[in-house]
Tab-separated table of C-alpha atoms in Angstrom:
chain	number	residue	atom	x	y	z
A	154	MET	CA	2.535	-92.278	247.152
A	155	ALA	CA	3.402	-89.432	244.421
A	156	PHE	CA	0.712	-88.204	242.753
A	157	ASP	CA	2.058	-87.092	239.395
A	158	VAL	CA	0.523	-84.722	237.201
A	159	ALA	CA	1.137	-82.756	234.146
A	160	ILE	CA	-2.130	-82.819	232.035
A	161	SER	CA	-3.746	-80.080	229.076
A	162	ARG	CA	-6.898	-80.329	227.806
A	163	THR	CA	-9.876	-77.911	226.385
A	164	VAL	CA	-13.200	-78.570	227.897
A	165	GLY	CA	-16.070	-76.153	226.524
A	166	ASP	CA	-14.709	-73.187	226.332
A	167	THR	CA	-11.976	-73.668	229.790
A	168	ARG	CA	-8.456	-74.439	228.675
A	169	ILE	CA	-7.266	-76.554	231.483
A	170	ALA	CA	-3.603	-77.052	232.201
A	171	LEU	CA	-2.161	-78.271	235.360
A	172	SER	CA	1.362	-79.432	236.411
A	173	PHE	CA	1.982	-80.765	239.702
A	174	VAL	CA	4.150	-83.411	242.140
A	175	VAL	CA	2.749	-83.874	245.936
A	176	GLU	CA	4.208	-86.900	247.484
A	177	GLY	CA	0.839	-88.403	250.209
A	178	GLY	CA	-1.235	-85.935	252.563
A	179	LEU	CA	-4.330	-84.810	251.116
A	180	THR	CA	-4.057	-82.595	248.338
A	181	VAL	CA	-6.527	-80.259	247.308
A	182	LEU	CA	-6.921	-78.458	244.254
A	183	PHE	CA	-8.852	-75.604	244.519
A	184	GLY	CA	-9.601	-72.386	242.230
A	185	PRO	CA	-13.462	-71.022	241.551
A	186	SER	CA	-16.218	-72.819	240.796
A	187	GLY	CA	-15.928	-73.664	235.882
A	188	ALA	CA	-11.789	-73.699	236.784
A	189	GLY	CA	-12.586	-77.217	235.636
A	190	LYS	CA	-10.889	-78.557	238.836
A	191	THR	CA	-13.948	-82.128	238.275
A	192	SER	CA	-12.489	-82.093	234.905
A	193	VAL	CA	-8.277	-82.702	236.467
A	194	LEU	CA	-10.250	-85.405	238.954
A	195	ASN	CA	-12.492	-86.455	235.947
A	196	MET	CA	-9.059	-87.147	234.076
A	197	VAL	CA	-7.156	-88.665	237.070
A	198	ALA	CA	-9.729	-91.355	236.841
A	199	GLY	CA	-9.669	-92.363	233.792
A	200	LEU	CA	-13.419	-91.090	232.938
A	201	MET	CA	-12.257	-87.953	230.632
A	202	THR	CA	-8.585	-88.311	228.298
A	203	PRO	CA	-6.128	-84.740	228.821
A	204	ALA	CA	-5.321	-84.192	224.849
A	205	ARG	CA	-1.859	-84.113	225.945
A	206	GLY	CA	1.352	-85.452	229.555
A	207	HIS	CA	0.671	-87.815	231.834
A	208	ILE	CA	-0.283	-89.610	234.894
A	209	ARG	CA	1.125	-90.865	237.251
A	210	VAL	CA	0.529	-92.435	240.639
A	211	ASP	CA	2.611	-94.436	242.837
A	212	GLY	CA	5.571	-94.928	239.843
A	213	GLU	CA	2.960	-96.317	238.492
A	214	THR	CA	2.720	-94.865	233.615
A	215	LEU	CA	-1.761	-94.935	233.949
A	216	PHE	CA	-1.546	-91.969	231.104
A	217	ASP	CA	0.752	-90.920	228.665
A	218	ALA	CA	-0.219	-88.836	225.584
A	219	ARG	CA	2.857	-89.361	223.906
A	220	ALA	CA	3.621	-92.833	224.795
A	221	GLY	CA	0.252	-94.132	223.960
A	222	ILE	CA	-0.954	-95.329	227.156
A	223	ASP	CA	-4.544	-94.981	228.883
A	224	VAL	CA	-5.314	-97.913	231.410
A	225	ALA	CA	-8.882	-97.991	232.598
A	226	PRO	CA	-10.860	-96.566	235.033
A	227	ASP	CA	-11.491	-99.721	236.983
A	228	LYS	CA	-8.073	-100.720	236.667
A	229	ARG	CA	-6.552	-97.275	238.123
A	230	ARG	CA	-6.709	-98.031	242.262
A	231	MET	CA	-9.183	-94.710	242.502
A	232	GLY	CA	-11.952	-94.908	244.800
A	233	TYR	CA	-14.423	-91.564	243.540
A	234	VAL	CA	-16.810	-90.009	246.523
A	235	PHE	CA	-18.780	-87.775	244.552
A	236	GLN	CA	-20.829	-84.600	245.156
A	237	ASP	CA	-23.639	-86.609	245.978
A	238	GLY	CA	-23.015	-89.597	246.986
A	239	ARG	CA	-24.344	-91.561	244.244
A	240	LEU	CA	-25.324	-95.324	245.850
A	241	PHE	CA	-27.213	-97.595	243.667
A	242	PRO	CA	-30.650	-96.907	245.519
A	243	HIS	CA	-32.091	-100.735	244.312
A	244	ARG	CA	-29.355	-101.591	247.059
A	245	ARG	CA	-29.556	-102.287	250.320
A	246	VAL	CA	-26.723	-100.516	252.391
A	247	ARG	CA	-24.399	-103.720	253.232
A	248	ALA	CA	-24.961	-104.026	249.466
A	249	ASN	CA	-23.415	-100.880	248.124
A	250	LEU	CA	-20.722	-101.407	250.095
A	251	LEU	CA	-20.111	-105.385	248.741
A	252	TYR	CA	-20.092	-103.809	245.470
A	253	GLY	CA	-17.055	-102.141	246.757
A	254	HIS	CA	-14.955	-104.724	248.354
A	255	ARG	CA	-16.177	-107.326	245.162
A	256	LEU	CA	-14.645	-104.887	242.251
A	257	ALA	CA	-11.438	-104.613	244.569
A	258	ALA	CA	-8.794	-107.989	242.998
A	259	SER	CA	-8.340	-109.824	246.414
A	260	GLY	CA	-4.361	-108.796	246.257
A	261	ASP	CA	-5.676	-104.606	246.444
A	262	ARG	CA	-7.935	-105.635	248.858
A	263	TRP	CA	-6.772	-103.677	252.100
A	264	ILE	CA	-8.868	-102.934	254.758
A	265	THR	CA	-12.431	-105.294	255.322
A	266	PRO	CA	-15.946	-104.476	255.046
A	267	ASP	CA	-15.984	-105.245	259.604
A	268	GLU	CA	-13.366	-102.493	259.785
A	269	VAL	CA	-14.969	-99.750	257.288
A	270	VAL	CA	-18.411	-100.186	259.413
A	271	ALA	CA	-16.155	-100.224	262.162
A	272	PHE	CA	-14.193	-96.840	260.950
A	273	LEU	CA	-16.964	-95.018	259.645
A	274	GLY	CA	-19.732	-95.826	262.658
A	275	ILE	CA	-22.380	-96.609	260.832
A	276	GLY	CA	-23.299	-100.101	261.556
A	277	ASP	CA	-26.105	-99.602	262.077
A	278	LEU	CA	-27.412	-98.431	258.310
A	279	LEU	CA	-26.384	-101.237	256.889
A	280	ASP	CA	-30.382	-102.695	256.668
A	281	ARG	CA	-31.163	-99.185	254.687
A	282	TRP	CA	-32.342	-98.715	251.634
A	283	PRO	CA	-30.502	-94.234	250.433
A	284	ARG	CA	-32.645	-93.086	249.496
A	285	SER	CA	-33.701	-93.344	253.653
A	286	LEU	CA	-30.659	-91.897	254.559
A	287	SER	CA	-29.550	-88.218	255.436
A	288	GLY	CA	-27.005	-86.337	253.475
A	289	GLY	CA	-23.805	-86.929	255.943
A	290	GLU	CA	-24.878	-90.749	256.440
A	291	ALA	CA	-25.243	-91.118	251.961
A	292	GLN	CA	-21.062	-89.539	252.053
A	293	ARG	CA	-20.394	-91.831	254.960
A	294	VAL	CA	-21.642	-95.123	252.652
A	295	ALA	CA	-20.054	-93.674	249.831
A	296	ILE	CA	-16.740	-93.117	251.599
A	297	GLY	CA	-17.105	-96.820	253.025
A	298	ARG	CA	-17.066	-98.056	249.604
A	299	ALA	CA	-14.836	-96.434	248.307
A	300	LEU	CA	-12.274	-97.777	250.637
A	301	LEU	CA	-13.666	-101.270	249.609
A	302	SER	CA	-12.892	-100.912	246.290
A	303	GLY	CA	-9.182	-101.703	246.419
A	304	ALA	CA	-7.844	-97.403	246.506
A	305	ARG	CA	-5.128	-96.989	246.676
A	306	ALA	CA	-5.473	-93.076	246.931
A	307	LEU	CA	-9.161	-91.466	247.121
A	308	LEU	CA	-10.656	-88.573	244.339
A	309	MET	CA	-13.522	-85.840	246.532
A	310	ASP	CA	-14.891	-83.850	244.367
A	311	GLU	CA	-16.880	-81.089	246.353
A	312	PRO	CA	-18.287	-83.921	249.096
A	313	LEU	CA	-19.477	-81.603	251.091
A	314	SER	CA	-21.212	-79.324	249.528
A	315	SER	CA	-25.283	-80.317	249.217
A	316	LEU	CA	-24.729	-80.688	253.840
A	317	ASP	CA	-26.273	-78.453	256.315
A	318	ALA	CA	-22.898	-76.960	258.644
A	319	ALA	CA	-23.442	-79.930	260.983
A	320	ARG	CA	-22.935	-82.349	258.907
A	321	ARG	CA	-20.624	-81.207	256.495
A	322	ASP	CA	-18.076	-80.743	260.020
A	323	GLU	CA	-18.770	-85.190	260.953
A	324	ILE	CA	-17.347	-85.537	257.478
A	325	MET	CA	-14.622	-83.730	257.589
A	326	THR	CA	-13.858	-85.561	261.201
A	327	VAL	CA	-14.132	-88.224	259.048
A	328	ILE	CA	-11.515	-87.402	255.856
A	329	GLU	CA	-8.957	-86.389	258.353
A	330	ARG	CA	-9.389	-89.559	259.975
A	331	ILE	CA	-9.356	-90.958	256.149
A	332	ARG	CA	-6.050	-88.604	255.899
A	333	ASP	CA	-4.402	-88.971	259.426
A	334	ASP	CA	-5.322	-91.952	261.009
A	335	LEU	CA	-4.625	-93.899	256.969
A	336	ARG	CA	-2.831	-92.452	255.666
A	337	LEU	CA	-4.862	-92.620	251.938
A	338	PRO	CA	-3.546	-90.523	249.497
A	339	ILE	CA	-6.894	-88.188	249.174
A	340	LEU	CA	-6.793	-85.515	246.302
A	341	TYR	CA	-9.897	-83.895	246.963
A	342	VAL	CA	-12.154	-80.714	244.894
A	343	THR	CA	-13.322	-77.290	247.084
A	344	HIS	CA	-14.105	-74.716	246.890
A	345	ASP	CA	-14.728	-73.265	249.735
A	346	ALA	CA	-11.347	-71.738	251.057
A	347	ALA	CA	-12.417	-72.827	254.927
A	348	GLU	CA	-12.674	-76.904	254.064
A	349	ALA	CA	-9.276	-76.793	251.892
A	350	ASP	CA	-7.598	-74.355	254.785
A	351	ARG	CA	-8.230	-76.959	257.575
A	352	LEU	CA	-8.179	-80.169	255.572
A	353	ALA	CA	-5.283	-79.491	252.629
A	354	THR	CA	-1.459	-80.754	253.461
A	355	GLN	CA	-1.073	-79.142	250.083
A	356	ARG	CA	-2.713	-76.851	247.441
A	357	ILE	CA	-2.784	-76.133	243.762
A	358	THR	CA	-4.923	-73.776	242.370
A	359	VAL	CA	-7.594	-74.522	239.037
A	360	GLY	CA	-7.501	-71.194	237.045
A	361	GLY	CA	-7.404	-67.806	238.478
């Protein structure tokens, strides 16, 4: 599945102009803090609108400035994993996962809740509240919720930034399994060179 992205926009004092075409794998958007990497991810997700250009995923146009196309975020089938997980604090882990599952149209569901629980090894967390989870556990649940949303690709915004070294390695292993076993395309934001070297099948430099 290909990402075909050619976008530009000014965000604050940062001018973002980026063009790339990648085929599957894990594509790292790499560059210094403040370069606009998260803004690029948000434009692909539909949370921010480019001033110019286009965004196509798997041959489908999600945004085209000239044609006036701007598909709503919930129709783009992009699973978004944020830095801090952003789990619903008033829902237990099971309910957080099922929220993602219920978001997906029946025809877009390609993995079941039981399969996600087994894949991520989170069976013992299902009755826990988000506040009781470690950072690594919370990110596993956030990844599971994104997978269950019927996502055809994942968008990951520095998902390891708040984790200690042991948890970082644990979650990187999960991400590698999503890349290699599930073969789900990933756009991944980081400014950490070692992280990019380990995970990336291709790297796009943003800024600098």
